[in-house]
Amino acid sequence: MLRDAGDGVLVHQSDFLQTNTVVVQGRAGVLLIDPGVRADEMVCLAGDLSDLGQPVVAGFSTHPHWDHLLWHASLGAPPRYGTARCAARVRDWLSDPRAKDRLPQLIPPDIIDQVPLDLLGQITGLPAGTERIPWDGPQIRIVEHQAHAQGHASLVIEERGVLIAGDTLSDVLIPLLDFGDTADPIEDYLAALRLIEGAADGFDVVIPGHGSPGEAGQIPARIALDRAYLHALRDAQPVSDPRVGPSATYDFVAGVHERQLQNLARRREN
Ligand SMILES: [Zn+2]
């Protein structure tokens, strides 16, 4: 089901981790941002769009993680984009002959049979420094940063006051750090929050990659929540965050939090 997030922007939410697909209305069809997870959900979305008389004219993946890189043939075959860095990472990952064998370690076993992998990651990298998604619709600015994953893009639709956050600013998931090729994943994340804060000042709507869309006033609150979590990790202080612990939406987040603490402790020792 498509939910209206205001003024030509619709959200389709998967029941897998409340993953949000954003549908932006353009002049000749729609742009799909992070197309979805399960095949039946993408087929349902394709049906809803067809009922509305809206072809999919472009796709965009916010970052190089499997749940943001999927596609289904029923959505057609428009160009699909990501940042250059995102596309390069996906290319490196999928060119490893063992990548497909490792997917079961990434995708939960209860849904792996329902996840269409044929068109996984077939994205074109936009040249480094590209400021806007090339398409015939409202201007969508790319705010590239390195929080959570290298080559991550948060997107802002200035004329609509909508921030599409990617995997930051979730009300159900804590900041998930990328411990890959970076010296300081916490500082990378804090820098990203500063960029997002500047780009979305005064906006009305935030749509995270996972969780509930938030309305006016929620953006500063969510930035503050992510920042407080990161400051606690950085300063080795106790974490008090509604997304971890007894009030958490997802029990597994506590385990993820523990692993992040262990990873950081190991980094400090080395
Ligand atoms: Zn992710």
XYZ file of N, CA, C and O in Angstrom, residues 26 90 97 104 120 217 226 231 262:
36
model
N 7.172 12.292 -11.024
C 7.812 13.195 -11.989
C 6.834 13.555 -13.087
O 5.640 13.301 -12.962
N 29.490 -1.880 -5.016
C 28.599 -2.971 -5.435
C 29.299 -3.815 -6.503
O 29.249 -5.047 -6.475
N 33.499 -13.982 -7.008
C 32.698 -15.172 -7.323
C 31.999 -15.774 -6.102
O 31.004 -16.493 -6.255
N 23.435 -15.785 1.878
C 22.673 -16.319 3.015
C 23.177 -15.830 4.379
O 22.454 -15.894 5.364
N 19.849 -7.815 -8.631
C 20.528 -7.181 -7.490
C 21.696 -6.306 -7.953
O 22.557 -6.754 -8.710
N 9.411 18.901 12.786
C 9.900 18.866 14.161
C 10.640 17.587 14.490
O 11.435 17.542 15.416
N 20.358 10.336 17.185
C 21.514 9.647 16.580
C 22.815 10.200 17.153
O 23.743 9.461 17.474
N 27.743 10.055 20.460
C 28.582 10.699 21.488
C 28.827 9.741 22.646
O 29.927 9.668 23.190
N 31.995 -3.792 21.180
C 33.167 -4.683 21.143
C 34.130 -4.267 20.029
O 35.348 -4.240 20.225
